[in-house]
Amino acid sequence: MDEVDDVILEVDRKLFHVEKSLLAAESSYFQIMFYGGFKESTLHKIHLNGVNKECFQTLLDFVKNGSMELNQGNVTDLLESADFLDLRKAKQFCIAFLVHELKVSNCLGMMSYSQQYGCIELYESAVSVAVTHLSELMNDYEDEFTQLDKETLETLLQTDDLYVSSEDLVFDAVMKWVMVDTTREKNFEELVALVRPEFLSLTFLDVLVKQLQRAKGQDPYFRLLETLNSNPPITWRTMGEVMSTSRTYDTLYVLGGKHEKEEQELYIYQPRSNTWRACSPLQRKNLTQYAVATVDNTQFLPEND
């Protein structure tokens, strides 16, 4: 190692002999530290705060050889240290690991985490998981869902890419979030405006009307319905003039079972949520084999005798 290019970094009382040019090439943090004209550029030994020695050793090894062992226990510490030291390639390596580990159970937390550390790819990937599993988030991870901040909820509910079995679920999501705390009622009109009322089912609307007629007093659900009835958002008042688009998604129907059976088994596959479910069986015998798919609301019936 060239003595002119050699510097000692003290991290958690451990000494690291490093090449200034190597670290400076990977990080603006070290570029400024070593060559920015500050006091540190004249020192042969520099005390480095804000990172622990284990993380620094791992990141230093990554700078030298381009790889590091990541797991659920160390990835966030390494990402945060890489972010602090502006080691961009190492940070991106950690982000790629977290993207691969995304699932319904952690997508909301990762949305918040990625915003905190400026991880755009992780944020967009977490949003993609969240918008395809809204129903699951509302029911199986209710505490996390109801603790979302208003801006994050808006992000999920306003997109055309939101995957829902019906628009009714979007209305339920707004009500569930608002009813957690009376202080959120001031946000109700703004959030319910994200619901596309022309796509609410008639059955659902009928239930809402009957609840409004029956409910009394200070019941929060009744209070919100009364607010909606007396002062609907402009998007609800003008829905006859400007028709918004429905949420778009692809659906695949698969017909199964032996063709001589009186009832044919029918299954539906939803690519965005990667889920299968059984439908009511077809009630008549089919003497041909065929598949049915809907793509962007267009139905195809390719037959195979």
XYZ file of C-alpha atoms in Angstrom:
305
model
C 0.000 0.000 0.000
C 1.362 3.425 -0.956
C 2.205 5.287 2.267
C 0.813 8.537 0.821
C -2.463 6.771 0.087
C -2.526 4.938 3.448
C -4.759 6.104 6.287
C -5.844 4.537 9.577
C -9.535 4.690 10.442
C -10.443 4.061 14.078
C -13.900 2.540 14.417
C -15.121 1.382 17.842
C -11.507 1.404 19.024
C -10.511 -0.961 16.211
C -7.922 0.249 13.698
C -8.403 -0.270 9.964
C -5.563 0.383 7.513
C -7.246 1.504 4.291
C -6.440 3.087 0.952
C -7.891 6.555 0.705
C -8.260 6.404 -3.069
C -10.151 3.100 -2.882
C -12.776 4.414 -0.453
C -12.965 7.838 -2.126
C -13.764 6.192 -5.452
C -16.774 4.465 -3.865
C -18.110 7.246 -1.662
C -18.492 11.024 -1.740
C -18.320 10.876 2.078
C -14.731 9.622 1.922
C -13.922 11.733 -1.134
C -14.690 14.867 0.883
C -13.028 13.519 4.034
C -9.730 12.668 2.347
C -9.514 15.237 -0.434
C -11.904 18.020 0.521
C -9.340 20.278 2.120
C -10.560 19.694 5.661
C -8.417 18.802 8.676
C -8.933 15.055 8.108
C -7.149 15.254 4.743
C -3.877 15.974 6.595
C -4.243 13.295 9.276
C -2.778 9.815 9.160
C -5.252 8.513 11.756
C -8.945 9.452 11.754
C -11.623 8.537 14.295
C -14.790 7.482 12.453
C -18.116 7.934 14.265
C -21.601 6.750 13.324
C -20.836 3.127 12.416
C -19.820 0.019 14.361
C -16.699 -1.991 13.638
C -18.505 -5.139 12.460
C -20.497 -3.238 9.855
C -17.475 -1.283 8.742
C -15.408 -4.461 8.311
C -18.156 -6.028 6.194
C -18.528 -2.900 4.079
C -14.779 -2.561 3.663
C -14.606 -6.172 2.470
C -17.402 -5.422 0.003
C -15.490 -2.453 -1.392
C -12.495 -4.737 -1.916
C -14.174 -7.851 -3.327
C -17.750 -6.872 -4.287
C -19.653 -9.353 -2.126
C -21.009 -9.729 1.399
C -23.110 -12.237 3.298
C -26.538 -10.793 4.059
C -29.318 -12.107 6.266
C -32.373 -10.759 8.059
C -30.261 -10.023 11.138
C -27.621 -7.806 9.554
C -29.040 -6.317 6.369
C -30.653 -3.197 7.854
C -27.583 -2.339 9.954
C -25.407 -2.676 6.865
C -27.785 -0.650 4.706
C -27.935 2.147 7.267
C -24.152 2.189 7.638
C -23.706 2.185 3.857
C -26.208 5.044 3.611
C -24.344 7.022 6.300
C -20.991 6.484 4.573
C -22.495 6.978 1.103
C -21.222 3.611 -0.079
C -23.710 3.482 -2.920
C -22.918 0.057 -4.368
C -23.049 -1.583 -0.957
C -26.346 0.137 -0.201
C -27.808 -1.048 -3.496
C -26.634 -4.589 -2.713
C -28.597 -4.448 0.564
C -31.642 -2.989 -1.180
C -31.665 -5.838 -3.700
C -31.665 -8.333 -0.823
C -34.617 -6.610 0.879
C -36.573 -6.463 -2.385
C -36.118 -10.212 -2.735
C -37.348 -10.719 0.849
C -40.509 -8.625 0.443
C -43.793 -10.267 1.428
C -47.251 -9.209 2.571
C -46.256 -9.349 6.228
C -43.438 -6.786 5.868
C -44.408 -4.630 2.872
C -45.987 -1.790 4.910
C -42.977 -1.588 7.211
C -40.651 -1.594 4.215
C -42.580 1.255 2.616
C -41.853 3.413 5.646
C -38.281 2.184 6.030
C -37.416 2.754 2.378
C -38.645 6.346 2.513
C -36.494 7.006 5.569
C -33.336 5.887 3.748
C -34.186 7.014 0.222
C -34.478 3.505 -1.248
C -36.663 4.182 -4.284
C -36.526 0.661 -5.724
C -37.445 -0.881 -2.370
C -40.289 1.598 -1.895
C -41.780 0.923 -5.322
C -41.489 -2.840 -4.829
C -43.135 -2.638 -1.381
C -45.978 -0.535 -2.808
C -46.441 -3.126 -5.548
C -46.893 -5.859 -2.929
C -49.243 -3.712 -0.848
C -51.570 -2.713 -3.703
C -51.992 -6.336 -4.761
C -52.854 -7.551 -1.244
C -55.061 -4.811 0.235
C -57.686 -7.205 1.568
C -55.065 -9.372 3.272
C -53.413 -6.317 4.843
C -56.740 -5.055 6.185
C -57.706 -8.382 7.726
C -54.507 -10.225 8.668
C -52.318 -7.204 9.487
C -54.988 -4.836 10.745
C -52.807 -3.126 13.361
C -50.133 -2.231 10.812
C -52.739 -1.162 8.280
C -54.577 1.150 10.664
C -51.295 2.712 11.804
C -50.415 3.854 8.291
C -50.000 7.593 7.905
C -52.581 9.363 5.751
C -50.169 10.005 2.875
C -49.227 6.314 2.585
C -52.878 5.264 2.622
C -53.582 7.771 -0.145
C -50.737 6.297 -2.196
C -52.331 2.853 -1.987
C -55.939 3.862 -2.608
C -55.545 6.296 -5.471
C -53.664 4.087 -7.935
C -55.256 2.299 -10.892
C -53.005 -0.641 -10.037
C -54.817 -1.328 -6.773
C -56.008 -4.926 -6.944
C -59.383 -5.410 -5.280
C -62.166 -7.888 -5.889
C -64.564 -4.917 -5.906
C -64.488 -1.195 -5.190
C -66.488 -1.931 -2.030
C -63.212 -2.972 -0.396
C -61.710 0.480 -0.977
C -64.623 2.096 0.855
C -64.188 -0.380 3.719
C -60.460 0.459 3.864
C -61.227 4.147 4.297
C -63.780 3.476 7.026
C -61.518 1.052 8.889
C -58.627 3.550 8.915
C -60.689 6.615 9.851
C -62.632 4.904 12.647
C -59.489 4.030 14.621
C -59.298 7.574 15.992
C -61.903 10.344 16.018
C -59.179 12.860 15.116
C -58.949 11.155 11.721
C -62.531 12.073 10.832
C -61.275 15.381 9.460
C -59.545 13.350 6.724
C -62.647 11.366 5.808
C -63.882 13.508 2.930
C -60.441 13.625 1.321
C -59.936 9.871 1.624
C -63.433 8.791 0.592
C -62.948 10.896 -2.540
C -60.432 8.242 -3.631
C -63.226 5.660 -3.758
C -64.707 5.332 -7.257
C -68.442 5.330 -6.443
C -69.608 4.351 -9.927
C -67.941 0.945 -9.361
C -69.437 0.253 -5.930
C -71.812 -2.703 -6.093
C -75.544 -2.068 -5.846
C -75.775 -4.567 -2.995
C -73.120 -2.678 -1.042
C -74.787 0.687 -1.653
C -78.119 -0.742 -0.533
C -76.540 -1.897 2.735
C -75.040 1.560 3.316
C -78.407 3.243 2.758
C -80.132 0.894 5.185
C -77.416 1.425 7.799
C -77.844 5.168 7.453
C -81.572 4.851 7.940
C -81.312 2.594 11.008
C -78.298 4.021 12.857
C -78.745 6.661 15.531
C -76.713 8.797 17.907
C -72.958 9.059 18.004
C -72.045 5.758 16.389
C -68.865 6.650 14.412
C -69.854 4.626 11.341
C -73.230 6.372 11.237
C -71.559 9.749 11.747
C -69.275 9.175 8.760
C -72.125 7.972 6.550
C -74.144 11.019 7.537
C -71.201 13.249 6.601
C -70.944 11.508 3.237
C -74.683 11.821 2.648
C -74.887 15.509 3.552
C -71.625 16.619 1.984
C -70.298 14.145 -0.593
C -66.898 14.951 -2.128
C -66.906 16.515 -5.571
C -65.788 13.236 -7.150
C -69.031 11.652 -5.925
C -71.229 14.574 -7.031
C -69.817 14.660 -10.569
C -69.447 10.946 -11.226
C -72.207 11.082 -13.844
C -70.285 13.692 -15.814
C -66.790 12.228 -15.647
C -66.560 8.448 -15.526
C -63.362 7.327 -13.840
C -61.619 4.120 -14.783
C -62.044 0.929 -12.824
C -59.134 -0.814 -11.155
C -57.517 -2.996 -13.791
C -56.279 -6.536 -13.336
C -55.886 -9.776 -15.270
C -57.815 -12.893 -14.334
C -57.449 -16.462 -15.514
C -60.259 -19.013 -15.217
C -59.379 -22.697 -15.436
C -61.910 -25.445 -16.006
C -60.960 -28.785 -14.484
C -62.186 -32.276 -13.862
C -63.293 -35.079 -16.161
C -65.528 -33.939 -18.996
C -68.116 -36.667 -18.355
C -68.904 -35.298 -14.876
C -72.254 -33.540 -14.480
C -70.571 -30.563 -12.759
C -67.324 -29.071 -14.029
C -64.838 -27.710 -11.487
C -63.892 -24.070 -12.054
C -60.936 -22.195 -10.570
C -59.805 -18.594 -10.776
C -56.179 -17.453 -10.757
C -55.292 -13.834 -10.012
C -51.756 -13.086 -11.276
C -51.225 -9.875 -9.345
C -51.817 -11.499 -5.981
C -50.557 -14.934 -7.126
C -53.603 -16.636 -5.607
C -56.004 -19.388 -6.654
C -59.542 -19.928 -5.437
C -62.363 -22.264 -6.318
C -65.494 -20.915 -7.972
C -68.944 -22.459 -8.022
C -68.814 -25.428 -10.414
C -70.430 -25.211 -13.827
C -73.822 -26.850 -13.617
C -73.823 -28.729 -16.924
C -71.681 -31.346 -18.594
C -69.140 -30.077 -21.149
C -68.056 -32.336 -23.962
C -65.094 -30.174 -24.999
C -62.011 -29.009 -23.170
C -61.367 -25.306 -23.070
C -59.813 -22.507 -21.032
C -61.350 -19.153 -20.221
C -59.330 -16.009 -19.465
C -60.103 -12.338 -19.031
C -57.448 -9.773 -19.767
C -58.206 -6.087 -19.280
C -61.930 -6.865 -19.138
C -61.816 -8.698 -22.490
C -62.850 -12.341 -22.458
C -61.251 -15.033 -24.596
C -62.622 -18.541 -25.040
C -60.059 -20.609 -26.952
C -61.577 -24.065 -27.445
C -59.863 -27.395 -27.931
C -62.118 -30.337 -28.892
